[in-house]
């Protein structure tokens, strides 16, 4: 939860019995070798973090990830996060998703709509960040 708070997302609470894809299913779909990124950005760059934040917000908004009150579900990469599952959070004007970094200091997370119809995540690949927006099959 510290990483979530550090990104200036407002944590609402843990989600136990949600409909739609699980955290593990979402990671398998996002990390699938056949997936094409919606946006790629260099891992290193003067404004990479800013660009990740901006592009992710736009793709997530376009995909309907955010509810009317700007809430959605998220999972971050950190030790023990697999056991945590989805966390309901609220977007704030100060939110900076580039602060959601893994143990290797790379931006990695997946956001999911409440309905489970769509995910939008950021993964660190060999030389680039991939921002991936995917509809989920029911």
Coordinates of C-alpha atoms in Angstrom, one line a residue:
X1 CA 0.0 0.0 0.0
X2 CA 3.0 2.3 0.5
X3 CA 3.7 2.4 -3.2
X4 CA 0.1 3.2 -4.0
X5 CA 0.0 6.0 -1.5
X6 CA 3.4 7.2 -2.7
X7 CA 2.0 7.6 -6.2
X8 CA -0.7 9.9 -4.8
X9 CA -3.5 7.5 -5.6
X10 CA -6.1 7.4 -2.8
X11 CA -6.5 3.8 -1.5
X12 CA -10.1 2.8 -0.9
X13 CA -9.6 -0.8 0.1
X14 CA -8.8 -4.4 -0.9
X15 CA -11.2 -6.1 -3.3
X16 CA -12.0 -9.6 -2.3
X17 CA -14.6 -11.0 -4.6
X18 CA -14.5 -9.0 -7.8
X19 CA -16.0 -10.0 -11.1
X20 CA -13.7 -10.2 -14.1
X21 CA -10.1 -11.2 -14.4
X22 CA -7.9 -11.9 -11.5
X23 CA -4.5 -10.3 -10.9
X24 CA -2.7 -13.4 -12.2
X25 CA -4.9 -13.5 -15.4
X26 CA -4.4 -9.8 -16.0
X27 CA -0.6 -10.2 -15.8
X28 CA -0.6 -13.2 -18.1
X29 CA -2.6 -11.3 -20.7
X30 CA -0.5 -8.1 -20.4
X31 CA 2.8 -10.0 -20.5
X32 CA 1.8 -12.3 -23.4
X33 CA 4.4 -12.5 -26.1
X34 CA 1.8 -11.8 -28.8
X35 CA 0.6 -8.5 -27.2
X36 CA 1.4 -5.3 -29.0
X37 CA 1.9 -2.2 -26.9
X38 CA -0.4 0.8 -27.4
X39 CA 2.5 3.1 -26.6
X40 CA 6.3 2.5 -26.2
X41 CA 8.6 4.9 -24.4
X42 CA 12.3 4.5 -23.6
X43 CA 13.2 3.1 -20.2
X44 CA 15.7 5.9 -19.8
X45 CA 15.0 9.5 -20.8
X46 CA 14.8 13.0 -19.4
X47 CA 10.9 13.0 -19.4
X48 CA 10.1 9.3 -19.5
X49 CA 8.3 9.3 -16.2
X50 CA 6.1 12.3 -17.2
X51 CA 5.3 10.7 -20.5
X52 CA 4.4 7.3 -18.9
X53 CA 2.0 9.1 -16.6
X54 CA 0.4 11.2 -19.3
X55 CA 0.0 8.4 -21.9
X56 CA -1.3 5.9 -19.3
X57 CA -3.9 8.3 -18.0
X58 CA -5.2 9.0 -21.5
X59 CA -5.3 5.4 -22.6
X60 CA -7.0 4.3 -19.3
X61 CA -9.6 7.1 -19.7
X62 CA -10.2 6.2 -23.3
X63 CA -10.7 2.5 -22.3
X64 CA -13.2 3.3 -19.6
X65 CA -11.0 2.2 -16.7
X66 CA -12.1 5.0 -14.4
X67 CA -15.6 5.0 -12.9
X68 CA -17.6 8.2 -12.7
X69 CA -15.9 9.1 -9.4
X70 CA -12.4 8.3 -10.8
X71 CA -12.1 4.9 -9.0
X72 CA -10.6 1.8 -10.4
X73 CA -8.7 -1.4 -9.4
X74 CA -4.9 -1.7 -9.4
X75 CA -2.1 -4.1 -8.8
X76 CA 1.5 -3.2 -8.4
X77 CA 4.7 -5.3 -8.7
X78 CA 6.2 -5.6 -5.2
X79 CA 7.1 -8.5 -2.9
X80 CA 3.8 -10.0 -1.7
X81 CA 1.6 -8.1 -4.2
X82 CA 0.3 -11.4 -5.7
X83 CA -1.3 -12.2 -2.3
X84 CA -2.8 -8.7 -2.0
X85 CA -4.9 -8.9 -5.2
X86 CA -6.8 -5.9 -6.6
X87 CA -6.8 -2.7 -4.6
X88 CA -9.6 -0.2 -5.2
X89 CA -8.1 3.3 -5.6
X90 CA -9.2 6.8 -6.6
X91 CA -7.4 9.0 -9.1
X92 CA -6.4 12.4 -7.7
X93 CA -5.2 15.5 -9.5
X94 CA -1.7 14.8 -8.0
X95 CA -1.6 11.1 -9.0
X96 CA 1.7 10.1 -10.6
X97 CA 1.7 6.5 -11.7
X98 CA 5.4 6.7 -12.6
X99 CA 6.1 6.3 -8.9
X100 CA 4.6 2.7 -9.0
X101 CA 8.0 1.1 -9.3
X102 CA 9.1 -2.5 -8.8
X103 CA 12.1 -3.8 -6.8
X104 CA 14.4 -2.9 -9.8
X105 CA 13.1 0.7 -9.9
X106 CA 11.1 0.2 -13.0
X107 CA 7.5 1.3 -13.5
X108 CA 5.2 -1.8 -13.5
X109 CA 1.5 -2.0 -12.7
X110 CA -1.9 -2.9 -14.1
X111 CA -5.1 -1.0 -13.7
X112 CA -8.5 -2.6 -14.2
X113 CA -12.0 -1.3 -14.6
X114 CA -14.5 -2.3 -11.9
X115 CA -16.5 -4.4 -14.4
X116 CA -13.3 -6.2 -15.5
X117 CA -14.0 -5.4 -19.1
X118 CA -10.6 -3.7 -19.7
X119 CA -7.1 -3.5 -18.3
X120 CA -4.4 -0.9 -18.9
X121 CA -0.9 -1.5 -17.6
X122 CA 2.7 -0.5 -17.8
X123 CA 5.5 -3.0 -18.1
X124 CA 9.2 -2.6 -18.4
X125 CA 10.6 -4.6 -21.4
X126 CA 14.2 -4.8 -22.5
X127 CA 14.7 -1.2 -23.6
X128 CA 11.2 0.3 -23.4
X129 CA 8.2 0.8 -21.2
X130 CA 5.2 -0.7 -22.8
X131 CA 1.8 0.8 -22.1
X132 CA -0.8 -1.9 -23.0
X133 CA -4.5 -1.4 -23.1
X134 CA -6.5 -4.6 -23.6
X135 CA -10.2 -5.6 -23.5
X136 CA -10.8 -8.7 -21.4
X137 CA -12.7 -11.6 -22.8
X138 CA -15.5 -12.8 -20.5

